[in-house]
Short mmCIF file of N, CA, C and O in Angstrom, two decimals:
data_model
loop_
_atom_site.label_atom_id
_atom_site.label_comp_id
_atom_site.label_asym_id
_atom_site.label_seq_id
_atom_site.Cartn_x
_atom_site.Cartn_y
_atom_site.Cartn_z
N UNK A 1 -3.22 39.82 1.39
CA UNK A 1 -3.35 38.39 1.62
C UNK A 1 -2.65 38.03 2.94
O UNK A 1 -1.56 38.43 3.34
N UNK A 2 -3.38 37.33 3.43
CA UNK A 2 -2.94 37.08 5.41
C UNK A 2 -2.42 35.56 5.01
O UNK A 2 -3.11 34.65 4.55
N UNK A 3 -1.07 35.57 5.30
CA UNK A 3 -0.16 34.11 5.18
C UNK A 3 -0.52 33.65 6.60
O UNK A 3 -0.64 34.47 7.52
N UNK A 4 -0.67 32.38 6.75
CA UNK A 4 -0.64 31.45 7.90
C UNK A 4 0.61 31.12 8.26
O UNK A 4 1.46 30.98 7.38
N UNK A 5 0.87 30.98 9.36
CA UNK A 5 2.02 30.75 10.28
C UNK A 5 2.30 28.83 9.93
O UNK A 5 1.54 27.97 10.38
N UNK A 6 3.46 28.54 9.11
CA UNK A 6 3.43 27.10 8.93
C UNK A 6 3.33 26.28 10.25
O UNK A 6 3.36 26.69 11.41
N UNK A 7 3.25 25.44 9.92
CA UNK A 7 2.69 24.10 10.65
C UNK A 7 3.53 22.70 10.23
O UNK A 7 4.23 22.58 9.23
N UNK A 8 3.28 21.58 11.34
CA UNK A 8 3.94 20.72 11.21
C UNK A 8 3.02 19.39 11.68
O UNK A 8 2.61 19.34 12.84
N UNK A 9 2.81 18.62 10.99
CA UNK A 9 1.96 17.72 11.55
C UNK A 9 2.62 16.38 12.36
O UNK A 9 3.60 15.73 11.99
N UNK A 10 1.94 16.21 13.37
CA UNK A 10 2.29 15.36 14.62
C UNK A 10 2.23 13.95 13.44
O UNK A 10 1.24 13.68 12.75
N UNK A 11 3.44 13.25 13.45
CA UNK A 11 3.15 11.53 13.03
C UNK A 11 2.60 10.55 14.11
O UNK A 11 2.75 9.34 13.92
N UNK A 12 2.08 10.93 15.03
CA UNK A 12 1.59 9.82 16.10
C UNK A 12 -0.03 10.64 15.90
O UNK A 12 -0.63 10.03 15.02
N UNK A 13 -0.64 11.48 16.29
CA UNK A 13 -1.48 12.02 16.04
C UNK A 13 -2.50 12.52 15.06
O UNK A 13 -3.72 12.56 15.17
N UNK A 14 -1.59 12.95 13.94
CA UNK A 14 -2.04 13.06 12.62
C UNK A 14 -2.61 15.01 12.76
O UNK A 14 -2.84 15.75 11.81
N UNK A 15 -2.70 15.35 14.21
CA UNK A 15 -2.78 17.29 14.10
C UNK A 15 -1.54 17.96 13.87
O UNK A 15 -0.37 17.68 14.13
N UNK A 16 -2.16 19.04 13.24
CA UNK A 16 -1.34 20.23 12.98
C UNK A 16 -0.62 21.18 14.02
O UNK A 16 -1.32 22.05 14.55
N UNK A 17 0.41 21.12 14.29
CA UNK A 17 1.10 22.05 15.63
C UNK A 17 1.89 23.31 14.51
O UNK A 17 2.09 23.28 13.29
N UNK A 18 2.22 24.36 15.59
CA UNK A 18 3.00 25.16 15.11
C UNK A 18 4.89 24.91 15.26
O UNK A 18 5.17 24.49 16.38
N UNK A 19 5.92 25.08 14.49
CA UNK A 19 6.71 24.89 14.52
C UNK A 19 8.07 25.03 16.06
O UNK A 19 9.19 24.71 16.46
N UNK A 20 7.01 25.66 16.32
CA UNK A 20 8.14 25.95 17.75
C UNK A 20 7.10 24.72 18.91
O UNK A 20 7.83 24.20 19.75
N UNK A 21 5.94 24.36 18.99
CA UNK A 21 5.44 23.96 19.75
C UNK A 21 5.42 21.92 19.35
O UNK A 21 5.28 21.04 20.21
N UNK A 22 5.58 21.74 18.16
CA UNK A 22 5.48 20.83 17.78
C UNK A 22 6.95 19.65 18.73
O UNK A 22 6.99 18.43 18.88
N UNK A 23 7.68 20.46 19.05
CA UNK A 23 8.92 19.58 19.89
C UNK A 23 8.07 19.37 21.50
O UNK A 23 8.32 18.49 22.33
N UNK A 24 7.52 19.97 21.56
CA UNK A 24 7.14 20.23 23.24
C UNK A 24 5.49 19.03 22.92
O UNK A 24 5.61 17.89 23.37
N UNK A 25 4.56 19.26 22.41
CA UNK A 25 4.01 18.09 21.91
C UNK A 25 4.54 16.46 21.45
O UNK A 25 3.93 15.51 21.94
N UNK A 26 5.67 16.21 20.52
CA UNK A 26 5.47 14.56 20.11
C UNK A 26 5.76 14.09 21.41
O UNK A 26 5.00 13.16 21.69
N UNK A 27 6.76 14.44 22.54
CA UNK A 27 6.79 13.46 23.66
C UNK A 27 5.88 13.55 24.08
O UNK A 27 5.53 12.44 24.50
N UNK A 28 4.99 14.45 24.30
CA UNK A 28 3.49 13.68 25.09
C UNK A 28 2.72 13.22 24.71
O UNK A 28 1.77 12.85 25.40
N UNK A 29 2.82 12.98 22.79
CA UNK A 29 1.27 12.48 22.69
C UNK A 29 2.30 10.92 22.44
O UNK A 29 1.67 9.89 22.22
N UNK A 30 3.78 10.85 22.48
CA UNK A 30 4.47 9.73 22.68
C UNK A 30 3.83 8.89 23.92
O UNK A 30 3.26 7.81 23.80
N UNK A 31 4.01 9.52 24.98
CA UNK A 31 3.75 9.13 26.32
C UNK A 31 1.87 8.56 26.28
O UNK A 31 1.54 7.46 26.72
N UNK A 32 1.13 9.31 25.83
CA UNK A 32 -0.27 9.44 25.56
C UNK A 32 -0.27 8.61 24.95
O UNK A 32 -1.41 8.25 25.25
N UNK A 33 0.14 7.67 24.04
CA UNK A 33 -0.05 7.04 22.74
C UNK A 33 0.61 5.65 23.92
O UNK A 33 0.03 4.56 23.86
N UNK A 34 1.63 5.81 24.77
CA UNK A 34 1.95 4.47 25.47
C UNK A 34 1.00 4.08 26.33
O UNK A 34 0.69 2.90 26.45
N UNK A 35 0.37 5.18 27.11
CA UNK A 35 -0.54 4.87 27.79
C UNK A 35 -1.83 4.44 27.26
O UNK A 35 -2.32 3.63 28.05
N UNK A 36 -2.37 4.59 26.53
CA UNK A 36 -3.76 4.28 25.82
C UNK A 36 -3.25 2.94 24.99
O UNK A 36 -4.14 2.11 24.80
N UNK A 37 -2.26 2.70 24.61
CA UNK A 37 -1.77 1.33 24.23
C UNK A 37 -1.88 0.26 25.08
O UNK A 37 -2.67 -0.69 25.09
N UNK A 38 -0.98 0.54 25.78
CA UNK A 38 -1.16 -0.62 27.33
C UNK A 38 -2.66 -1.12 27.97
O UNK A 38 -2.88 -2.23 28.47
N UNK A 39 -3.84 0.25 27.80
CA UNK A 39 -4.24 -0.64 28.01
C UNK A 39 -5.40 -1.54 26.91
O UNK A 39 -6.28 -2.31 27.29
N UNK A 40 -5.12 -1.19 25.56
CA UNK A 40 -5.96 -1.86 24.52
C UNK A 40 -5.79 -3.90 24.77
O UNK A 40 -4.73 -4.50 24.95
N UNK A 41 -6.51 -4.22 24.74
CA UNK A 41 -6.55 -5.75 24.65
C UNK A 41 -5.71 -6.18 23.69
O UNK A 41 -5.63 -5.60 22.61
N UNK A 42 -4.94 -7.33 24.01
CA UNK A 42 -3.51 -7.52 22.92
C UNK A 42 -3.69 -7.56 21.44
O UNK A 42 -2.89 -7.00 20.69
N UNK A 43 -4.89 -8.30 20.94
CA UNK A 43 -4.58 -8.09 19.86
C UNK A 43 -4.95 -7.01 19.24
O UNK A 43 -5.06 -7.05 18.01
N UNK A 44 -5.26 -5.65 20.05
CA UNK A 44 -5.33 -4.59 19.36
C UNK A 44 -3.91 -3.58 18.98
O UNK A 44 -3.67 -2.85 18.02
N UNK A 45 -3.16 -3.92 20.19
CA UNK A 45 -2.01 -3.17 20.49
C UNK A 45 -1.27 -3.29 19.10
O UNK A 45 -1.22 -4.14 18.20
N UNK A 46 -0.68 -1.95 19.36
CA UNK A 46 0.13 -1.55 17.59
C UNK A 46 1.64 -1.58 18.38
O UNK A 46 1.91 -1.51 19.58
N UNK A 47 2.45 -1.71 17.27
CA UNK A 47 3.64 -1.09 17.52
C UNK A 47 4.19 0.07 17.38
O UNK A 47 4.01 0.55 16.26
N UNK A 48 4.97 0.88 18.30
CA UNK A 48 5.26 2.06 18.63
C UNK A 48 5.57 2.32 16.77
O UNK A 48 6.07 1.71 15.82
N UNK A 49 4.84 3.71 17.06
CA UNK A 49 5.19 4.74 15.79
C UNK A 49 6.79 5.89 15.60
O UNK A 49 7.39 6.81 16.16
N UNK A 50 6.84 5.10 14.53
CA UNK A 50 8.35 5.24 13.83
C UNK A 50 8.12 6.92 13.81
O UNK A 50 6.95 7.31 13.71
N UNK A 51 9.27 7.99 13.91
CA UNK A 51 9.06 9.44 13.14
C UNK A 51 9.49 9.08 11.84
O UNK A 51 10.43 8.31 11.61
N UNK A 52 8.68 9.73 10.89
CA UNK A 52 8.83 9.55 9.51
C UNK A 52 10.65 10.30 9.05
O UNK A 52 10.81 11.46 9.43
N UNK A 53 11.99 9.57 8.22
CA UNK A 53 12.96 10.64 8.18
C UNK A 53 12.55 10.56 6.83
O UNK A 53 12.47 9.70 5.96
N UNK A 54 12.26 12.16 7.03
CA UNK A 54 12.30 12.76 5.97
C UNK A 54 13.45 14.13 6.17
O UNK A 54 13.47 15.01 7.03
N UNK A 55 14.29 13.90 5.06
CA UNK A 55 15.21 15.29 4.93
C UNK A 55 15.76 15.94 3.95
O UNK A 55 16.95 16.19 3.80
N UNK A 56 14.84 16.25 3.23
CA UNK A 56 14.61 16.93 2.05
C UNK A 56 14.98 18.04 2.48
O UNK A 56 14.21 18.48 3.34
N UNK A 57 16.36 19.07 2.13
CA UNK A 57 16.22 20.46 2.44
C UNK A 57 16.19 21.18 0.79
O UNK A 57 16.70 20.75 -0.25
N UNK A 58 15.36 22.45 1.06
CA UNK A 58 15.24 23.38 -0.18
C UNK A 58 16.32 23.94 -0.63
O UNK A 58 17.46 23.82 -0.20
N UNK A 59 15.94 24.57 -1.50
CA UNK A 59 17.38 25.73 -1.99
C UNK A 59 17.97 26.46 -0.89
O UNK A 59 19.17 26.62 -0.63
N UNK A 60 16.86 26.93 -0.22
CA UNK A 60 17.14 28.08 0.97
C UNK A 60 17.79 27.27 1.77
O UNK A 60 18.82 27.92 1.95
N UNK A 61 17.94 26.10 2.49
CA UNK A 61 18.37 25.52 3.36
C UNK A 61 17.81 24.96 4.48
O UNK A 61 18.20 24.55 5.57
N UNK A 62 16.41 25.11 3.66
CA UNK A 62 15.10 24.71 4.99
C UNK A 62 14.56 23.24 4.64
O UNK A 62 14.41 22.74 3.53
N UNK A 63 14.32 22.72 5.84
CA UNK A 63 13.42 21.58 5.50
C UNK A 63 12.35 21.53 4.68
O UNK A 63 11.60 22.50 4.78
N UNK A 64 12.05 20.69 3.90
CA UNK A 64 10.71 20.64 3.04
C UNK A 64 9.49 20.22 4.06
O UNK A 64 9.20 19.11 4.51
N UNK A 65 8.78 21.69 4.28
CA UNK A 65 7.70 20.85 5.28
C UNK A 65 6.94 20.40 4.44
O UNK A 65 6.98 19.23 4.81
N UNK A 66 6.18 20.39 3.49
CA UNK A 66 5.35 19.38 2.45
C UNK A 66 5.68 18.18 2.53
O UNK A 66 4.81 17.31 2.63
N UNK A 67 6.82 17.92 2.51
CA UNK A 67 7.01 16.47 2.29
C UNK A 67 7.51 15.87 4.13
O UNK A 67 7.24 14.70 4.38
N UNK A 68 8.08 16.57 5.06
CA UNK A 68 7.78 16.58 6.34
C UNK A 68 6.29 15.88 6.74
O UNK A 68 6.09 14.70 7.05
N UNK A 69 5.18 17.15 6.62
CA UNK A 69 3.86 17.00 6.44
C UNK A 69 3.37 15.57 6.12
O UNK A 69 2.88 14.76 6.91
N UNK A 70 3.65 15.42 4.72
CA UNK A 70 2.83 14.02 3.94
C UNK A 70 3.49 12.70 4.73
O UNK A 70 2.86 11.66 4.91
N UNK A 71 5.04 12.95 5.23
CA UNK A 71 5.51 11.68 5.47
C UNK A 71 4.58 11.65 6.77
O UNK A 71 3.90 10.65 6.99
N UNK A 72 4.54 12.98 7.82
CA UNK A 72 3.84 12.39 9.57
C UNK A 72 2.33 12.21 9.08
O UNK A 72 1.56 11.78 9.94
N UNK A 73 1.83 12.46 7.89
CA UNK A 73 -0.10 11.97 7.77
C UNK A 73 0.22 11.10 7.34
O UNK A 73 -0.43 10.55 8.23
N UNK A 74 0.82 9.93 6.56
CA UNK A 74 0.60 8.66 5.90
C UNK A 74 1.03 8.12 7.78
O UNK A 74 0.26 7.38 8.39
N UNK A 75 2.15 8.58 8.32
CA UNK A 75 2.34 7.72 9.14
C UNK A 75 1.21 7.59 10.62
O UNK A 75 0.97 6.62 11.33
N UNK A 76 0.89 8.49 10.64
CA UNK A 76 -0.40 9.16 11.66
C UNK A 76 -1.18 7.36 11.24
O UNK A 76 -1.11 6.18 11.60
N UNK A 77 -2.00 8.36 10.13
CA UNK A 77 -2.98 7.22 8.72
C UNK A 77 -2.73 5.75 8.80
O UNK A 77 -3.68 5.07 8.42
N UNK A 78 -1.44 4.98 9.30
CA UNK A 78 -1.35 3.64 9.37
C UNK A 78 -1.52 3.37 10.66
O UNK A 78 -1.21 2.22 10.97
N UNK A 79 -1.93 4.11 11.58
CA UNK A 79 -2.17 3.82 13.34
C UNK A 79 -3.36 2.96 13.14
O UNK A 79 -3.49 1.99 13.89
N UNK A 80 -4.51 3.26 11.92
CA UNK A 80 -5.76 3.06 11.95
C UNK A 80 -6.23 1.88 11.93
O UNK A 80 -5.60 1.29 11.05
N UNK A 81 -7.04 1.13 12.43
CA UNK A 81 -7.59 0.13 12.47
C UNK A 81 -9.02 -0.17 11.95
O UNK A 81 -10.00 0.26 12.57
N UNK A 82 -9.17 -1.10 10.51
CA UNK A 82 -10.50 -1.24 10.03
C UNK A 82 -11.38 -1.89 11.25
O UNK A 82 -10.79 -2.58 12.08
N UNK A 83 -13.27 -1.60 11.40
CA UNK A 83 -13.84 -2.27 11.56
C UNK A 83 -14.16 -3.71 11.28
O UNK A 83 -14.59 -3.73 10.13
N UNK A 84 -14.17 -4.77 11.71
CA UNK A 84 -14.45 -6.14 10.79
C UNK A 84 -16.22 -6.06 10.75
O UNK A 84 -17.00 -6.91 10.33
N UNK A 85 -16.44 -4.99 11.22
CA UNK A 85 -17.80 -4.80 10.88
C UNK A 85 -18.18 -4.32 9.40
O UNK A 85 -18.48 -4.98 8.41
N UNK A 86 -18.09 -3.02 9.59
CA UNK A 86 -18.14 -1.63 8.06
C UNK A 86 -16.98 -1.59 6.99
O UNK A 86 -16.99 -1.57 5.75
N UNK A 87 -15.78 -1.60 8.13
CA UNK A 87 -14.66 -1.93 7.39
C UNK A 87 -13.99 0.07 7.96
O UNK A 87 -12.89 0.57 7.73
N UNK A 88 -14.86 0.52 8.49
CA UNK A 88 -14.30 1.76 8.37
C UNK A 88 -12.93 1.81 9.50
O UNK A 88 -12.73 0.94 10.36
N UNK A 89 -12.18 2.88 9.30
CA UNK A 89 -11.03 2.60 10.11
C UNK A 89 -10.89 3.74 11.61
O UNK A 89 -11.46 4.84 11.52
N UNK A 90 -10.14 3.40 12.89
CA UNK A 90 -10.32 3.92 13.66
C UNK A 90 -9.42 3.79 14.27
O UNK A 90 -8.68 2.82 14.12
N UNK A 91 -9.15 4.92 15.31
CA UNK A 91 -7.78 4.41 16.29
C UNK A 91 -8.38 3.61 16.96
O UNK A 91 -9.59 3.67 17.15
N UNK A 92 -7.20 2.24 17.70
CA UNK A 92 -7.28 1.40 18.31
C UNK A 92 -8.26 1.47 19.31
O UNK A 92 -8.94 0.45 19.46
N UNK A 93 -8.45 2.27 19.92
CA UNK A 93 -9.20 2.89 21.37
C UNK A 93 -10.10 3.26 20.90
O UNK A 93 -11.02 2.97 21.68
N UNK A 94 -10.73 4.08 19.52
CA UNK A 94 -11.96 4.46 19.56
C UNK A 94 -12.41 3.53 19.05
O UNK A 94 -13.64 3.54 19.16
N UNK A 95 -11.72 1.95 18.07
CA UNK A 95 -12.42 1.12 17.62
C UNK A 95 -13.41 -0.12 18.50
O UNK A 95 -14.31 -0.85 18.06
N UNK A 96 -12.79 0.01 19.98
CA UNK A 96 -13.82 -0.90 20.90
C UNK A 96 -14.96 -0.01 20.73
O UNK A 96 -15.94 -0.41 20.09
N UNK A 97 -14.92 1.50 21.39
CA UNK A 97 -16.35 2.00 21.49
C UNK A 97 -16.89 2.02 20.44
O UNK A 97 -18.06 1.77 20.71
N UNK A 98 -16.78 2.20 19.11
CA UNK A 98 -17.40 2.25 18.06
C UNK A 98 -18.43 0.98 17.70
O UNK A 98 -19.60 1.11 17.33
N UNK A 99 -17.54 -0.57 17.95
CA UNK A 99 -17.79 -1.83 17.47
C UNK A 99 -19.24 -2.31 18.47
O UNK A 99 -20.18 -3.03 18.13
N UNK A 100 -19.00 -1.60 19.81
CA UNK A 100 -20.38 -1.34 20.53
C UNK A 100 -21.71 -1.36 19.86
O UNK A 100 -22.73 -2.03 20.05
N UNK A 101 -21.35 -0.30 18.88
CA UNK A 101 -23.00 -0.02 18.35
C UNK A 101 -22.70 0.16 16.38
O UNK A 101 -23.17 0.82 15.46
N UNK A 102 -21.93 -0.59 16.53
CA UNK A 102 -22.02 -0.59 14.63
C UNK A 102 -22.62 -1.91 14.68
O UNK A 102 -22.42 -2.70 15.60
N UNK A 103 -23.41 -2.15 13.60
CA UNK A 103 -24.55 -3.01 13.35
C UNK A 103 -23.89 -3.39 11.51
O UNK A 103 -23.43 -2.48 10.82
N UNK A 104 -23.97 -4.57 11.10
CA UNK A 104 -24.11 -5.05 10.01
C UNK A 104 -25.03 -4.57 9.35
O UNK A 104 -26.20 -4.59 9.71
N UNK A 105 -24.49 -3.97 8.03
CA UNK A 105 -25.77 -3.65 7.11
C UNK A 105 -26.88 -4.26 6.71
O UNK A 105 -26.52 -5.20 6.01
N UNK A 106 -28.29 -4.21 6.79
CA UNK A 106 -29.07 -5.27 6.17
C UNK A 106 -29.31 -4.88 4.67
O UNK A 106 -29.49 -3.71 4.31
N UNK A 107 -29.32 -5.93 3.86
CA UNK A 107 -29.47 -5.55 2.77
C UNK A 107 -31.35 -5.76 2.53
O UNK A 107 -32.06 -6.71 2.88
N UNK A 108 -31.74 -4.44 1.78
CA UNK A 108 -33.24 -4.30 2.10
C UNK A 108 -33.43 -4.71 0.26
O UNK A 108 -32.74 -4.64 -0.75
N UNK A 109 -34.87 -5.16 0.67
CA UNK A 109 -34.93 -5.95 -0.62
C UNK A 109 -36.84 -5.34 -0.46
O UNK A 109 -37.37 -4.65 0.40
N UNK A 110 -37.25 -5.81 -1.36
CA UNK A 110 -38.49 -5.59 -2.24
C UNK A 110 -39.55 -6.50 -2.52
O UNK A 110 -39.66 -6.93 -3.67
N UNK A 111 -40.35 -6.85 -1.63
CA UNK A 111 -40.68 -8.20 -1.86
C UNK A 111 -41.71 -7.98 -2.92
O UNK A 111 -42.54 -7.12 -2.63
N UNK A 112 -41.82 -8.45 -3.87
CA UNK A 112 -42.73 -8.53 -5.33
C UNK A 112 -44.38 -9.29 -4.56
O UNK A 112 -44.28 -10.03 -3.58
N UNK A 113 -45.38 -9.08 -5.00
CA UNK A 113 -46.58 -9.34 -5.03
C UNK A 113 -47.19 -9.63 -6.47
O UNK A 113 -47.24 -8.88 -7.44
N UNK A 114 -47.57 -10.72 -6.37
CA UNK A 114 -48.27 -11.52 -7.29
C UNK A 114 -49.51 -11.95 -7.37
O UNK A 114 -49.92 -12.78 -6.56
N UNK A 115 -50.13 -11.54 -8.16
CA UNK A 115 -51.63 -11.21 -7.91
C UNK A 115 -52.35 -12.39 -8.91
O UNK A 115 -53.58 -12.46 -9.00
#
């Protein structure tokens, strides 16, 4: 059985990094995340993302990455912004291009004939 090398998930991002690389990543997708903020139209702009503290250590003396993990995806997960269209949710930035071409559902109906 081939074990995977753990992982740590980015709370601004919501991807999976490896444990040594994951420090060298949050400041840039920090920096990345200021820049693509600035320039969203105001009332899209979020407020800067908290790191989740989580510090759960195990028996061994290690951090609990599970619960590490779950705290940076819920916090990733609240970046998201519903459509007021579909309702579906999106980062701030992909929700202009999206709102482009999402269309209101029509509701299709059946018109009866009466003879």
């Amino acid at each position: 059985m081939i074990r995977r090398p753990p992982t740590v998930v980015c709370y601004i991002c919501g991807r999976e990094y490896g444990t040594k690389s994951i420090a060298i990543h949050e400041p840039q997708c920090l920096k990345k995340w200021h820049n693509e903020n600035n320039l969203l139209p105001k009332e899209l702009r979020r407020p800067e993302p908290k790191k989740p503290e989580v510090r759960t250590i195990t028996a061994k003396g290690f951090y609990d990455l599970d619960a590490l993990n779950e705290a940076a995806w819920t916090s990733a997960q609240s970046q998201l912004v519903p459509c007021n269209i579909c309702g579906r949710t999106f980062l701030p930035d992909r929700l202009i291009v999206h709102q482009r071409s999402c269309k209101p559902k029509v509701a299709k109906y059946t018109e009866l004939k009466t003879c």
